[in-house]
Coordinates of C-alpha atoms in Angstrom, one line a residue:
L525 CA 0.1 0.1 0.0
F526 CA 2.7 2.5 0.9
L527 CA 4.9 1.6 -2.0
A528 CA 2.2 2.9 -4.2
D529 CA 2.8 6.5 -2.8
S530 CA 4.8 8.1 -5.6
E531 CA 4.4 11.7 -4.2
L532 CA 4.1 12.9 -0.8
P533 CA 3.2 16.3 0.9
P534 CA 6.4 18.4 1.5
S535 CA 7.6 19.6 4.8
L536 CA 5.9 22.8 4.6
L537 CA 3.8 24.4 7.7
G538 CA 0.5 25.5 6.5
S539 CA -1.1 26.6 9.8
V540 CA 0.4 27.3 13.0
A541 CA -1.9 27.7 16.1
K542 CA -1.1 30.9 17.9
G543 CA -0.1 30.1 21.6
G544 CA 0.8 26.5 20.5
P545 CA 4.4 25.1 21.0
A546 CA 5.5 25.8 17.4
W547 CA 4.1 29.4 17.4
N548 CA 5.8 30.2 20.9
A549 CA 9.1 28.7 19.5
G550 CA 9.0 31.0 16.6
L551 CA 7.7 29.0 13.7
R552 CA 5.3 30.5 11.2
P553 CA 3.0 29.5 8.5
G554 CA 5.0 29.0 5.1
D555 CA 8.1 27.8 6.8
R556 CA 9.8 24.7 5.1
V557 CA 11.2 22.4 7.6
V558 CA 14.6 21.0 6.4
E559 CA 16.1 19.5 9.7
A560 CA 14.2 18.1 12.7
D561 CA 15.7 16.6 15.7
G562 CA 19.2 16.3 13.9
R563 CA 17.9 14.6 11.0
E564 CA 17.3 16.0 7.4
V565 CA 13.8 16.1 6.3
R566 CA 11.9 16.7 2.9
Y567 CA 8.4 15.4 3.6
F568 CA 5.6 16.4 6.1
W569 CA 5.5 12.7 7.6
Q570 CA 9.1 13.0 8.7
V571 CA 8.4 16.3 10.6
Q572 CA 5.5 14.4 12.3
A573 CA 7.6 11.5 13.1
A574 CA 10.2 13.7 14.9
V575 CA 7.6 15.5 16.8
E576 CA 5.5 12.5 17.8
D577 CA 8.7 10.6 19.1
N578 CA 9.7 13.4 21.5
P579 CA 6.8 14.4 23.9
G580 CA 7.8 16.9 26.4
R581 CA 11.6 17.0 25.0
P582 CA 13.0 19.9 23.3
I583 CA 14.1 19.3 19.8
E584 CA 15.9 21.5 17.4
V585 CA 13.9 22.4 14.2
T586 CA 15.7 24.3 11.2
V587 CA 13.4 26.0 8.6
E588 CA 13.9 28.0 5.5
R589 CA 12.1 31.3 5.6
D590 CA 12.5 34.0 2.9
G591 CA 15.7 32.3 1.5
T592 CA 17.4 32.0 4.9
R593 CA 17.8 29.2 7.4
Q594 CA 16.7 29.6 11.0
T595 CA 16.9 27.0 13.8
H596 CA 14.4 27.1 16.6
T597 CA 13.9 25.1 19.8
V598 CA 10.5 23.5 20.0
T599 CA 9.2 21.4 23.0
P600 CA 6.4 19.1 21.7
A601 CA 3.4 18.9 24.2
S602 CA 2.8 15.6 25.5
V603 CA -0.7 14.1 24.5
D604 CA -2.1 10.7 25.4
D605 CA -3.7 8.8 22.7
P606 CA -7.5 9.0 23.6
M607 CA -8.5 5.7 22.1
L608 CA -5.9 3.8 24.1
R609 CA -6.7 5.9 27.2
D610 CA -10.3 4.9 27.1
L611 CA -9.1 1.2 26.9
G612 CA -6.9 1.6 30.1
F613 CA -3.6 2.1 28.3
S614 CA -1.4 5.3 28.2
S615 CA 0.7 6.1 25.1
A616 CA 2.0 9.6 24.8
S617 CA 3.0 11.3 21.7
G618 CA 4.3 14.8 20.8
R619 CA 2.3 17.6 19.3
I620 CA 3.4 21.1 18.1
E621 CA -0.1 22.2 16.8
V622 CA 0.8 22.7 13.1
T623 CA -1.1 21.5 10.0
L624 CA -0.1 20.8 6.4
E625 CA -3.1 22.6 5.0
S626 CA -3.0 26.5 4.8
S627 CA -6.1 28.2 5.8
R628 CA -7.1 31.3 3.9
P629 CA -8.7 34.0 5.8
V630 CA -12.4 34.1 5.8
A631 CA -14.5 37.2 6.3
L632 CA -18.1 37.8 7.8
V633 CA -19.7 40.6 5.8
E634 CA -21.9 42.5 8.3
P635 CA -25.0 44.0 6.7
G636 CA -25.2 47.8 6.3
G637 CA -21.4 48.4 6.3
A638 CA -19.2 49.8 3.5
A639 CA -18.0 46.1 2.7
D640 CA -21.6 45.3 2.3
R641 CA -22.1 47.9 -0.4
A642 CA -18.7 47.1 -2.1
L643 CA -19.7 43.5 -2.3
A644 CA -23.4 43.9 -3.1
D645 CA -23.2 42.5 -6.8
F646 CA -20.9 39.7 -5.6
L647 CA -23.1 38.7 -2.5
S648 CA -26.2 38.7 -5.0
L649 CA -24.3 36.2 -7.3
V650 CA -23.2 34.1 -4.4
R651 CA -26.8 33.5 -3.3
Q652 CA -27.4 31.8 -6.5
V653 CA -24.3 29.6 -6.4
R654 CA -24.6 25.8 -5.5
V655 CA -21.6 23.7 -4.6
F656 CA -22.4 19.9 -4.8
D657 CA -26.1 20.7 -4.9
E658 CA -25.9 22.6 -1.6
P659 CA -26.4 26.5 -1.4
V660 CA -23.1 28.2 -0.1
A661 CA -22.9 30.6 2.9
P662 CA -23.4 34.1 1.0
R663 CA -21.8 36.2 4.0
V664 CA -18.8 34.3 4.8
I665 CA -16.5 34.7 2.0
A666 CA -12.8 33.6 1.5
V667 CA -10.1 36.6 1.0
L668 CA -7.7 35.1 -1.5
A669 CA -5.5 38.2 -2.2
V670 CA -5.2 41.8 -1.0
N671 CA -3.8 44.3 -3.4
G672 CA -2.5 41.4 -5.5
R673 CA -0.8 39.6 -2.6
E674 CA -1.8 36.4 -0.9
P675 CA -2.8 37.0 2.9
T676 CA -1.1 34.7 5.3
G677 CA -3.8 35.3 8.0
W678 CA -6.6 37.6 9.2
E679 CA -3.9 40.1 10.4
D680 CA -3.2 40.9 6.8
V681 CA -6.9 41.7 6.0
A682 CA -7.4 43.7 9.2
K683 CA -4.2 45.8 8.0
A684 CA -5.9 46.3 4.6
M685 CA -9.0 47.5 6.2
E686 CA -7.0 50.2 8.0
V687 CA -5.5 51.2 4.7
A688 CA -8.9 51.2 3.2
R689 CA -9.7 54.2 5.3
V690 CA -7.3 56.4 3.3
R691 CA -7.2 54.8 -0.2
P692 CA -8.8 51.9 -2.1
V693 CA -8.0 48.4 -1.5
K694 CA -8.5 45.7 -4.1
L695 CA -9.7 42.3 -2.8
R696 CA -9.9 39.0 -4.5
V697 CA -12.6 37.0 -3.0
A698 CA -14.7 33.8 -3.3
P699 CA -17.7 32.2 -1.6
T700 CA -17.2 29.3 0.7
S701 CA -19.0 26.0 1.3
D702 CA -19.3 23.1 3.5
V703 CA -16.3 21.5 1.6
P704 CA -13.1 23.4 3.1
D705 CA -11.1 23.0 -0.1
D706 CA -13.8 24.0 -2.6
I707 CA -14.7 27.7 -3.3
G708 CA -17.1 29.3 -5.7
P709 CA -16.3 31.8 -8.5
I710 CA -13.6 34.4 -7.8
A711 CA -14.2 38.1 -8.1
E712 CA -12.3 41.3 -7.7
V713 CA -13.8 44.1 -5.6
T714 CA -12.5 47.4 -4.6
L715 CA -13.1 48.6 -1.0
G716 CA -12.6 52.3 0.1
P717 CA -11.7 54.9 0.9
V718 CA -14.1 54.6 3.9
P719 CA -15.0 57.7 6.0
D720 CA -13.9 57.6 9.6
D721 CA -17.5 57.9 10.7
E722 CA -18.6 54.8 8.5
R723 CA -18.4 51.1 9.7
I724 CA -16.4 48.9 7.4
G725 CA -18.3 45.8 8.5
L726 CA -15.8 43.1 7.7
S727 CA -14.7 40.7 10.6
D728 CA -13.0 37.5 11.1
G729 CA -15.3 34.7 9.9
A730 CA -13.2 31.7 11.2
P731 CA -14.6 31.7 14.7
V732 CA -18.3 32.2 13.4
V733 CA -20.7 29.1 13.8
V734 CA -22.7 28.8 10.6
R735 CA -24.5 25.5 11.2
V736 CA -25.4 23.4 14.3
E737 CA -26.8 19.8 14.1
P738 CA -30.0 19.4 15.9
G739 CA -29.8 17.2 19.1
S740 CA -25.8 17.4 18.9
P741 CA -23.6 18.2 22.0
A742 CA -23.1 21.8 20.6
D743 CA -26.9 22.2 20.2
R744 CA -27.7 20.8 23.5
A745 CA -25.2 23.2 25.0
G746 CA -26.8 26.2 23.5
V747 CA -24.4 27.0 20.7
R748 CA -26.5 28.9 17.9
P749 CA -25.7 29.8 14.2
G750 CA -24.1 33.2 14.2
D751 CA -22.2 32.7 17.5
R752 CA -18.6 33.8 17.5
I753 CA -16.3 31.5 19.5
A754 CA -14.0 33.8 21.4
A755 CA -12.4 31.3 24.0
V756 CA -12.2 27.8 25.1
E757 CA -11.4 27.3 28.8
G758 CA -10.1 30.8 28.8
K759 CA -7.8 30.2 25.8
P760 CA -8.3 32.5 22.8
F761 CA -9.6 30.9 19.6
A762 CA -6.6 29.7 17.6
G763 CA -8.4 28.1 14.6
W764 CA -11.3 25.8 14.2
L765 CA -9.1 22.7 13.5
F766 CA -6.9 23.3 16.4
M767 CA -9.8 23.7 18.7
I768 CA -11.4 20.5 17.6
Q769 CA -8.0 18.8 18.1
D770 CA -7.9 20.1 21.7
L771 CA -11.3 19.0 22.4
E772 CA -10.4 15.5 21.2
K773 CA -7.7 15.1 23.8
A774 CA -10.1 14.8 26.5
P775 CA -13.6 14.3 24.8
D776 CA -15.4 13.3 27.9
A777 CA -14.3 16.6 29.8
E778 CA -16.7 19.7 29.9
R779 CA -15.1 22.8 28.6
T780 CA -16.4 26.4 29.0
F781 CA -17.0 28.1 25.5
A782 CA -17.1 31.8 25.6
V783 CA -19.2 33.1 22.8
V784 CA -20.2 36.4 21.5
R785 CA -23.7 36.8 19.9
A786 CA -25.2 39.2 17.7
G787 CA -25.4 42.6 19.4
G788 CA -22.3 42.1 21.5
E789 CA -24.0 39.8 24.1
R790 CA -21.4 37.5 25.6
A791 CA -22.4 33.9 27.0
D792 CA -20.4 31.1 28.6
L793 CA -21.6 27.6 27.6
R794 CA -20.5 24.1 29.1
L795 CA -19.9 21.6 26.5
S796 CA -18.5 18.0 26.2
L797 CA -18.1 16.1 23.0
R798 CA -19.8 13.0 24.5
N799 CA -22.9 12.2 22.5
P800 CA -25.8 11.6 25.1
D801 CA -27.5 9.4 22.5
W802 CA -24.6 7.0 22.3
T803 CA -24.8 3.5 23.9
P804 CA -22.5 0.6 23.2
G805 CA -23.3 -0.7 19.6
A806 CA -25.3 2.4 18.8
A807 CA -25.2 3.6 15.1
V808 CA -24.6 7.3 16.3
P809 CA -20.9 8.3 16.9
K810 CA -19.7 8.3 20.6
Y811 CA -18.1 11.7 20.4
A812 CA -19.4 14.7 18.2
F813 CA -19.3 18.5 18.3
G814 CA -22.1 19.2 16.0
A815 CA -21.2 22.8 15.1
A816 CA -19.5 24.0 11.9
N817 CA -17.8 27.0 10.5
R818 CA -16.7 28.1 7.0
R819 CA -13.0 27.5 6.1
A820 CA -11.0 28.0 2.9
V821 CA -8.1 25.6 2.8
V822 CA -5.2 25.1 0.2
D823 CA -3.0 22.0 0.3
P824 CA 0.6 22.3 -1.1
D825 CA 1.7 20.5 -4.2
L826 CA 3.0 17.1 -3.6
V827 CA 6.6 16.5 -4.2
P828 CA 8.2 13.1 -5.6
N829 CA 8.9 10.3 -3.2
E830 CA 12.6 9.8 -3.8
D831 CA 12.9 6.9 -1.5
R832 CA 9.7 4.8 -1.8
L833 CA 11.1 1.6 0.0
A834 CA 12.6 3.4 3.1
Y835 CA 9.2 5.4 3.3
A836 CA 7.1 2.1 2.9
L837 CA 9.2 0.2 5.5
V838 CA 9.0 2.9 8.1
K839 CA 5.2 3.5 7.6
T840 CA 4.5 -0.4 7.5
I841 CA 6.3 -0.8 10.9
D842 CA 4.4 2.1 12.5
Q843 CA 1.1 1.2 11.2
T844 CA 1.4 -2.4 12.0
E845 CA 2.4 -1.7 15.7
R846 CA -0.4 0.6 15.9
V847 CA -2.8 -2.0 14.8
F848 CA -1.2 -4.5 17.1
V849 CA -1.5 -2.3 20.2
V850 CA -5.0 -1.1 19.4
T851 CA -6.3 -4.7 18.8
V852 CA -4.6 -6.2 21.7
A853 CA -5.9 -3.3 24.0
A854 CA -9.5 -3.7 22.7
I855 CA -9.4 -7.4 23.5
G856 CA -8.1 -6.6 26.8
G857 CA -10.9 -4.0 27.2
L858 CA -13.5 -6.8 26.6
F859 CA -12.2 -8.7 29.7
T860 CA -11.9 -5.7 31.9
G861 CA -15.3 -4.3 31.0
R862 CA -13.9 -1.2 29.3
V863 CA -15.3 -2.3 26.0
S864 CA -18.7 -3.5 25.8
V865 CA -19.5 -6.8 23.7
R866 CA -22.2 -4.7 21.9
E867 CA -19.4 -2.8 20.2
M868 CA -18.3 -6.0 18.4
G869 CA -19.3 -6.5 14.8
G870 CA -19.2 -9.1 12.1
P871 CA -19.5 -9.5 8.2
I872 CA -22.2 -6.9 8.0
M873 CA -20.1 -4.2 9.8
I874 CA -17.0 -5.3 7.7
Y875 CA -19.1 -4.7 4.5
Q876 CA -20.2 -1.4 5.8
I877 CA -16.5 -0.3 6.4
A878 CA -15.6 -1.5 3.0
S879 CA -18.4 0.3 1.4
T880 CA -17.7 3.6 3.3
T881 CA -14.1 3.6 2.7
G882 CA -14.5 2.5 -1.0
K883 CA -16.5 5.7 -1.6
R884 CA -13.6 7.8 -0.4
G885 CA -11.1 6.2 -2.8
W886 CA -8.8 3.1 -3.3
G887 CA -6.3 4.4 -0.8
D888 CA -8.8 4.6 2.1
F889 CA -10.3 1.2 1.0
F890 CA -6.9 -0.8 1.1
N891 CA -5.9 1.0 4.2
A892 CA -9.1 -0.3 6.0
M893 CA -8.7 -3.7 4.6
A894 CA -5.1 -3.9 5.8
W895 CA -6.3 -3.0 9.3
L896 CA -9.0 -5.5 9.2
S897 CA -6.7 -8.3 7.9
M898 CA -4.1 -7.5 10.7
S899 CA -6.8 -7.5 13.3
I900 CA -8.3 -10.7 12.2
G901 CA -4.7 -12.2 12.1
I902 CA -4.3 -11.1 15.7
L903 CA -7.6 -12.5 16.8
N904 CA -6.7 -15.9 15.1
L905 CA -3.7 -16.2 17.7
L906 CA -6.1 -16.1 20.7
P907 CA -5.9 -19.3 22.8
V908 CA -9.2 -20.8 21.6
P909 CA -9.3 -24.3 20.2
V910 CA -9.8 -24.5 16.5
L911 CA -8.0 -21.2 16.0
D912 CA -4.1 -21.2 15.3
G913 CA -3.6 -19.8 18.8
G914 CA -5.5 -22.7 20.4
N915 CA -3.6 -25.1 18.4
L916 CA -0.3 -23.6 19.6
V917 CA -1.5 -24.0 23.2
M918 CA -2.3 -27.6 22.6
F919 CA 1.1 -28.1 21.2
G920 CA 2.7 -26.3 24.2
I921 CA 0.8 -28.7 26.5
E922 CA 2.2 -31.7 24.6
A923 CA 5.8 -30.2 24.8
V924 CA 5.4 -29.7 28.5
R925 CA 3.7 -33.3 29.1
R926 CA 6.2 -34.7 26.6
R927 CA 3.4 -36.9 25.2
P928 CA 0.4 -36.4 22.9
V929 CA -2.8 -35.0 24.5
G930 CA -4.6 -37.9 22.8
R931 CA -7.5 -38.0 20.2
R932 CA -10.2 -37.5 23.0
G933 CA -8.4 -34.4 24.2
W934 CA -8.2 -32.8 20.9
Q935 CA -12.0 -33.6 20.3
V936 CA -13.0 -32.1 23.6
A937 CA -11.1 -29.1 23.0
R938 CA -12.4 -28.5 19.4
F939 CA -15.9 -29.1 20.7
F940 CA -15.5 -26.1 23.1
G941 CA -13.8 -24.1 20.5
V942 CA -16.5 -24.5 18.0
A943 CA -19.4 -23.9 20.5
F944 CA -17.4 -20.6 21.5
L945 CA -17.1 -19.4 17.8
M946 CA -20.8 -20.2 17.2
L947 CA -21.8 -18.1 20.2
L948 CA -19.4 -15.4 19.0
M949 CA -21.0 -15.4 15.4
V950 CA -24.5 -15.1 16.9
L951 CA -23.5 -12.2 19.1
V952 CA -21.7 -10.3 16.4
F953 CA -24.7 -11.0 13.9
T954 CA -27.1 -9.7 16.6
N955 CA -25.0 -6.4 16.9
D956 CA -24.7 -6.1 13.2
F957 CA -28.5 -6.3 12.7
G958 CA -29.2 -4.0 15.6
R959 CA -26.9 -1.4 14.2
L960 CA -28.4 -1.7 10.7
G961 CA -31.9 -1.4 12.0
A962 CA -31.0 1.7 14.0
M963 CA -29.4 3.3 10.8
M964 CA -32.5 2.6 8.9
D965 CA -34.6 4.0 11.5
M966 CA -32.4 7.3 11.4
K967 CA -32.9 7.4 7.7

């Protein structure tokens, strides 16, 4: 699977969370990492590996910026794997809060301001635009260029609005949709000069909630469309994706969201990602947020993978280790009670996984099949008669006793093994049909 990756994402930093480890160390969006923890890097996965392997330990990161090289000392935050933590295990990895994708600033156009008038024709066109048969949000737009230059963040747009007070500023804008990397038709508009006594009416749209799923944790907490997320647990909003990543570190914990509503009213809301409608084996997700904003992201161009074999070997070892640990932890969770037997699945669930991943492309499909195959291989080593693991146990008993178990002993062991597997099949089919019925009821 990994040998097929002929191109890989480069070692570019697309977005850097303000206040995060990378930002505090001096790293900025657009930096190209050339060395991390004493190793030369060319691809983003190498940056991730260096960071994940050093939780809580300072590492040297050398980047290229504006044609010069700079070295920064970064201390990755130590983050526990939430999946393994739920299963009773601890596995820390490093995070510096950077992403590969680059987020273009998005702006909320407020009614009645100078920007509203300047963008009147454009907004009228946007109301008629549909992306993937879904209407786009007319008043949350992506700002692609300011006076011909690509903005690196909302700060560049804010500076342009100050300039617009004294002279015209040209903006290249586009509508946004539910698909972050998909934008509508691009238009050029001119803003300004705007008198001092007139409101410009253009604000940062990234923290603004545009949609809330009914019955979701966000809905139950009181989050409403139009709310502007100002802070989470007193920490200023650093970006939607970084906010979600921070919530997922402890999805069961309740957090205080400070939101600003229309008219300037401020509200503090308590929210946890735990879905109150979830029970073991339920068709709904265990954790969800349920609120969405508008984003406009751009992924960098891929670069040739110059050493496929080394890349494939490293990724294969990492992924195999990951599958092994998660599978063994899940099996252990069944015996400790951390995992309910209702969460187990059989052929129908496997079909659903294959169908879902197949719709996302061959890469996701084969990756899911690799996970399933390795998980089944590990299950086959359980000490259950008729499985390979059970046979190994019987061979071990014979080796200790230094004589065969005997035909009768093998027959009894296999009888209990077959009985166990039959009961297991009844259980997983029951769970599968239960999930299938719940999904049909939801539709």
